[in-house]
Amino acid sequence: MKKQEWLPKEVYRNRKLVLSLAKNDFKTKYAGSYFGTIWAFVQPIVTICVYWFVFGLALRGGSEREVPFVLWLVAGLVPWFFLQEGLMGGTSAMLEYNYLVKKVVFNIRVLPVVKLLSALIVHGFFILIIVFLYAVMGYFPTPYYLQMIYYSFCLFMLILGMTYLTSSVVVFFRDLGQIINICLQVGIWMTPIMWDFADLGISGTLKTILQLNPMFYIVQGYRESLISRVGFWEHPVLTLYFWVLTAVIFLFGTRMFRKLQVHFADVL
């Protein structure tokens, strides 16, 4: 078997194709609907409004916070939307692009990247919405806002490693997509997005266990960039843990993908 190139090198060498496919993927996802790509933004906005009403108004959002509850809420929901869209889209990459998978000359290793870049377009839009919303409510940009680029990259790499694993397994086990969807529904409540540790009085061992969730690092990072103005370098242990875990997931995911990809065309 021909030795494969290092993934970043492959993506860079095929960058024009990857960007073109990502742009086309974003457009065709909503092709045929009257409002087109607008639907990519409607559902997340509606979700934010519902959670804001339930937790911010009806339940008064728990303990007092540094900013209005809706600002605190969107800082946690927006990265979760990226995880949700990127993981579900990346998982189905081989199934959606099965006609490319069957082409011997096409480098299928770039397909999960294509799906994530497509999801990144929406994520970038929502980051701009966050900045605008904060400014409208009197919280103007600071240099710490630039950290959202770093945390977006962190999340991108975490999802990419996961999708290399899931996109290869789902070819042989189609039910995996439904399992991931259920895990995401549970995961959003296991991550301090709508709640805070202080709200529920969680401390000690249980708090430490919940902080092992890599999305805790991301959600906390977005909020510290927008609200607390804390640099990621001020959490060296948590940062090291996140990147070690992400590296392990990425290496395991790409290894599994490389092992199974020779069978994709036969199964699809």
Short mmCIF file of C-alpha atoms in Angstrom, two decimals:
data_model
loop_
_atom_site.label_atom_id
_atom_site.label_comp_id
_atom_site.label_asym_id
_atom_site.label_seq_id
_atom_site.Cartn_x
_atom_site.Cartn_y
_atom_site.Cartn_z
CA MET A 1 0.00 0.00 0.00
CA LYS A 2 1.25 3.46 -0.87
CA LYS A 3 2.43 5.37 2.17
CA GLN A 4 0.03 8.19 2.99
CA GLU A 5 1.13 11.76 3.54
CA TRP A 6 0.79 13.58 6.83
CA LEU A 7 -2.84 14.78 7.03
CA PRO A 8 -2.18 18.56 7.29
CA LYS A 9 0.10 18.26 4.26
CA GLU A 10 -2.61 16.43 2.31
CA VAL A 11 -5.20 19.06 3.21
CA TYR A 12 -2.85 21.89 2.25
CA ARG A 13 -1.94 20.24 -1.06
CA ASN A 14 -5.64 19.82 -1.87
CA ARG A 15 -6.70 23.13 -0.28
CA LYS A 16 -8.48 24.50 -3.36
CA LEU A 17 -10.52 21.32 -3.74
CA VAL A 18 -11.27 21.18 -0.01
CA LEU A 19 -12.45 24.79 0.12
CA SER A 20 -14.53 24.33 -3.02
CA LEU A 21 -16.19 21.19 -1.65
CA ALA A 22 -16.84 22.87 1.70
CA LYS A 23 -18.47 25.87 0.04
CA ASN A 24 -20.55 23.60 -2.18
CA ASP A 25 -21.51 21.40 0.79
CA PHE A 26 -22.80 24.44 2.68
CA LYS A 27 -24.89 25.58 -0.28
CA THR A 28 -26.33 22.22 -1.33
CA LYS A 29 -27.34 21.27 2.21
CA TYR A 30 -30.31 23.62 1.93
CA ALA A 31 -30.74 23.55 -1.85
CA GLY A 32 -34.37 23.44 -2.93
CA SER A 33 -35.75 25.18 0.17
CA TYR A 34 -37.29 28.63 -0.31
CA PHE A 35 -35.07 30.39 2.28
CA GLY A 36 -31.97 28.37 1.39
CA THR A 37 -28.97 28.76 3.71
CA ILE A 38 -30.96 30.98 6.08
CA TRP A 39 -32.19 27.74 7.70
CA ALA A 40 -28.63 27.07 8.87
CA PHE A 41 -29.00 30.00 11.27
CA VAL A 42 -32.70 29.88 12.16
CA GLN A 43 -32.69 26.70 14.24
CA PRO A 44 -29.75 27.71 16.50
CA ILE A 45 -31.28 31.15 17.05
CA VAL A 46 -34.65 29.61 17.97
CA THR A 47 -32.88 27.19 20.34
CA ILE A 48 -31.07 30.08 22.05
CA CYS A 49 -34.36 31.97 22.48
CA VAL A 50 -36.08 28.91 23.99
CA TYR A 51 -33.28 28.24 26.49
CA TRP A 52 -33.11 31.95 27.33
CA PHE A 53 -36.81 32.00 28.10
CA VAL A 54 -36.77 28.80 30.16
CA PHE A 55 -33.57 29.35 32.14
CA GLY A 56 -33.11 33.11 32.02
CA LEU A 57 -36.68 34.31 32.49
CA ALA A 58 -38.82 31.46 33.82
CA LEU A 59 -36.16 29.99 36.12
CA ARG A 60 -34.20 33.26 36.47
CA GLY A 61 -30.90 31.70 35.40
CA GLY A 62 -29.65 30.52 38.79
CA SER A 63 -27.09 32.61 40.68
CA GLU A 64 -26.02 36.16 39.81
CA ARG A 65 -23.60 36.50 36.90
CA GLU A 66 -21.16 39.11 35.60
CA VAL A 67 -23.32 39.77 32.51
CA PRO A 68 -27.01 39.33 31.61
CA PHE A 69 -27.96 35.66 31.42
CA VAL A 70 -28.58 35.66 27.66
CA LEU A 71 -24.97 36.76 27.04
CA TRP A 72 -23.65 34.10 29.40
CA LEU A 73 -25.86 31.50 27.71
CA VAL A 74 -24.91 32.19 24.08
CA ALA A 75 -21.20 32.05 24.97
CA GLY A 76 -21.73 28.40 25.90
CA LEU A 77 -24.30 27.41 23.29
CA VAL A 78 -22.45 28.63 20.20
CA PRO A 79 -19.45 26.27 20.56
CA TRP A 80 -21.86 23.43 21.33
CA PHE A 81 -23.73 24.12 18.08
CA PHE A 82 -20.40 23.77 16.25
CA LEU A 83 -19.70 20.45 17.98
CA GLN A 84 -23.17 19.21 17.14
CA GLU A 85 -23.14 20.26 13.49
CA GLY A 86 -19.54 19.25 12.90
CA LEU A 87 -19.76 15.83 14.55
CA MET A 88 -23.05 14.83 12.91
CA GLY A 89 -21.95 16.13 9.51
CA GLY A 90 -18.47 14.64 9.73
CA THR A 91 -19.82 11.27 10.81
CA SER A 92 -21.95 11.01 7.67
CA ALA A 93 -19.18 12.26 5.32
CA MET A 94 -18.44 8.86 3.76
CA LEU A 95 -22.12 8.09 3.34
CA GLU A 96 -22.98 11.44 1.76
CA TYR A 97 -19.95 11.40 -0.55
CA ASN A 98 -20.07 7.70 -1.35
CA TYR A 99 -19.70 8.49 -5.07
CA LEU A 100 -16.31 10.05 -4.31
CA VAL A 101 -15.31 7.25 -1.95
CA LYS A 102 -15.69 4.77 -4.83
CA LYS A 103 -13.27 6.75 -7.00
CA VAL A 104 -9.80 5.27 -6.62
CA VAL A 105 -8.04 8.53 -7.48
CA PHE A 106 -9.90 10.66 -4.91
CA ASN A 107 -8.28 11.29 -1.53
CA ILE A 108 -11.17 10.51 0.84
CA ARG A 109 -9.17 11.55 3.91
CA VAL A 110 -10.10 15.18 3.21
CA LEU A 111 -13.87 14.56 3.39
CA PRO A 112 -14.23 14.96 7.18
CA VAL A 113 -12.29 18.24 6.86
CA VAL A 114 -14.74 19.37 4.17
CA LYS A 115 -17.73 18.76 6.45
CA LEU A 116 -16.09 20.59 9.35
CA LEU A 117 -15.19 23.60 7.22
CA SER A 118 -18.81 23.73 6.10
CA ALA A 119 -19.93 23.79 9.76
CA LEU A 120 -17.22 26.38 10.50
CA ILE A 121 -18.93 28.85 8.17
CA VAL A 122 -22.00 28.88 10.40
CA HIS A 123 -19.85 28.98 13.52
CA GLY A 124 -17.99 32.03 12.25
CA PHE A 125 -21.30 33.77 11.61
CA PHE A 126 -22.44 33.11 15.17
CA ILE A 127 -19.20 34.43 16.62
CA LEU A 128 -19.91 37.69 14.80
CA ILE A 129 -23.45 37.64 16.20
CA ILE A 130 -22.05 37.16 19.72
CA VAL A 131 -19.71 40.14 19.33
CA PHE A 132 -22.58 42.27 17.98
CA LEU A 133 -24.97 41.16 20.75
CA TYR A 134 -22.44 41.91 23.47
CA ALA A 135 -21.73 45.35 21.97
CA VAL A 136 -25.45 46.19 21.74
CA MET A 137 -25.81 45.38 25.44
CA GLY A 138 -22.83 47.55 26.36
CA TYR A 139 -20.01 44.99 26.50
CA PHE A 140 -17.51 46.06 23.88
CA PRO A 141 -14.71 43.93 22.34
CA THR A 142 -11.40 43.50 24.13
CA PRO A 143 -8.16 41.82 22.99
CA TYR A 144 -9.34 38.69 24.82
CA TYR A 145 -11.99 38.22 22.13
CA LEU A 146 -9.20 37.01 19.84
CA GLN A 147 -8.97 33.92 22.02
CA MET A 148 -12.17 32.68 20.41
CA ILE A 149 -10.05 31.96 17.33
CA TYR A 150 -7.83 29.74 19.48
CA TYR A 151 -10.76 27.97 21.12
CA SER A 152 -12.46 27.51 17.74
CA PHE A 153 -9.27 25.82 16.53
CA CYS A 154 -9.24 23.65 19.67
CA LEU A 155 -12.81 22.58 18.99
CA PHE A 156 -12.12 22.02 15.29
CA MET A 157 -9.26 19.63 16.07
CA LEU A 158 -11.26 17.79 18.73
CA ILE A 159 -14.19 17.25 16.35
CA LEU A 160 -11.88 16.29 13.49
CA GLY A 161 -10.29 13.52 15.52
CA MET A 162 -13.71 12.25 16.58
CA THR A 163 -15.10 12.32 13.04
CA TYR A 164 -12.22 10.31 11.59
CA LEU A 165 -13.25 7.58 14.00
CA THR A 166 -17.01 7.89 13.65
CA SER A 167 -17.06 8.39 9.86
CA SER A 168 -15.10 5.18 9.37
CA VAL A 169 -17.15 3.10 11.81
CA VAL A 170 -20.56 4.33 10.59
CA VAL A 171 -19.89 2.81 7.15
CA PHE A 172 -20.12 -0.62 8.77
CA PHE A 173 -22.48 0.25 11.63
CA ARG A 174 -25.15 2.70 10.41
CA ASP A 175 -26.84 2.93 13.84
CA LEU A 176 -23.84 4.89 15.12
CA GLY A 177 -25.37 8.13 13.84
CA GLN A 178 -28.41 7.66 16.08
CA ILE A 179 -26.22 6.76 19.05
CA ILE A 180 -24.17 9.94 18.57
CA ASN A 181 -27.35 12.01 18.38
CA ILE A 182 -28.50 10.59 21.74
CA CYS A 183 -25.05 11.20 23.25
CA LEU A 184 -25.22 14.83 22.13
CA GLN A 185 -28.64 15.24 23.75
CA VAL A 186 -27.23 13.92 27.03
CA GLY A 187 -23.89 15.68 26.65
CA ILE A 188 -25.35 19.18 26.51
CA TRP A 189 -26.73 18.65 30.02
CA MET A 190 -23.46 17.15 31.28
CA THR A 191 -21.63 20.29 30.17
CA PRO A 192 -22.07 23.56 32.13
CA ILE A 193 -23.83 25.40 29.32
CA MET A 194 -27.28 26.17 30.74
CA TRP A 195 -26.09 25.79 34.33
CA ASP A 196 -23.07 26.59 36.43
CA PHE A 197 -21.37 24.57 39.16
CA ALA A 198 -22.39 27.24 41.68
CA ASP A 199 -26.05 26.96 40.61
CA LEU A 200 -26.22 23.27 41.55
CA GLY A 201 -23.77 23.39 44.45
CA ILE A 202 -21.44 20.93 42.69
CA SER A 203 -17.94 20.67 44.13
CA GLY A 204 -15.24 18.18 45.04
CA THR A 205 -14.82 14.94 43.12
CA LEU A 206 -18.01 15.31 41.07
CA LYS A 207 -16.91 18.74 39.84
CA THR A 208 -13.48 17.36 38.88
CA ILE A 209 -15.08 14.51 36.93
CA LEU A 210 -17.37 16.88 35.02
CA GLN A 211 -14.39 19.10 34.20
CA LEU A 212 -12.74 16.15 32.44
CA ASN A 213 -15.29 16.67 29.66
CA PRO A 214 -13.21 18.40 26.94
CA MET A 215 -16.16 20.64 26.13
CA PHE A 216 -15.81 22.17 29.59
CA TYR A 217 -12.47 23.62 28.50
CA ILE A 218 -14.03 25.04 25.34
CA VAL A 219 -17.17 26.50 26.94
CA GLN A 220 -15.17 27.97 29.81
CA GLY A 221 -12.72 29.39 27.28
CA TYR A 222 -15.40 31.20 25.29
CA ARG A 223 -16.86 32.69 28.47
CA GLU A 224 -13.49 33.75 29.78
CA SER A 225 -12.68 35.36 26.44
CA LEU A 226 -15.96 37.29 26.35
CA ILE A 227 -16.73 37.89 30.01
CA SER A 228 -13.99 37.16 32.57
CA ARG A 229 -11.05 38.26 30.40
CA VAL A 230 -8.86 35.35 31.43
CA GLY A 231 -6.14 34.01 29.14
CA PHE A 232 -5.95 30.33 28.25
CA TRP A 233 -2.34 30.33 29.47
CA GLU A 234 -3.69 30.88 32.98
CA HIS A 235 -5.00 27.29 32.94
CA PRO A 236 -1.81 25.36 32.06
CA VAL A 237 -2.93 22.02 33.52
CA LEU A 238 -6.36 22.11 31.88
CA THR A 239 -4.86 23.25 28.57
CA LEU A 240 -2.29 20.45 28.65
CA TYR A 241 -5.00 17.90 29.50
CA PHE A 242 -7.20 19.08 26.63
CA TRP A 243 -4.45 18.88 24.02
CA VAL A 244 -3.16 15.50 25.20
CA LEU A 245 -6.72 14.11 25.08
CA THR A 246 -7.33 15.68 21.66
CA ALA A 247 -4.06 14.27 20.33
CA VAL A 248 -4.96 10.78 21.57
CA ILE A 249 -8.43 10.99 19.98
CA PHE A 250 -6.96 12.32 16.73
CA LEU A 251 -4.26 9.65 16.48
CA PHE A 252 -6.69 6.86 17.32
CA GLY A 253 -9.32 8.22 14.92
CA THR A 254 -6.93 8.60 11.97
CA ARG A 255 -5.39 5.19 12.59
CA MET A 256 -8.83 3.56 12.61
CA PHE A 257 -9.78 5.48 9.45
CA ARG A 258 -6.60 4.36 7.67
CA LYS A 259 -7.21 0.76 8.69
CA LEU A 260 -10.83 0.64 7.52
CA GLN A 261 -10.78 2.88 4.45
CA VAL A 262 -9.66 0.08 2.12
CA HIS A 263 -13.05 -1.55 2.70
CA PHE A 264 -15.24 1.56 2.26
CA ALA A 265 -15.85 1.18 -1.48
CA ASP A 266 -16.86 -2.47 -1.12
CA VAL A 267 -19.38 -1.75 1.65
CA LEU A 268 -20.81 1.41 0.10
#
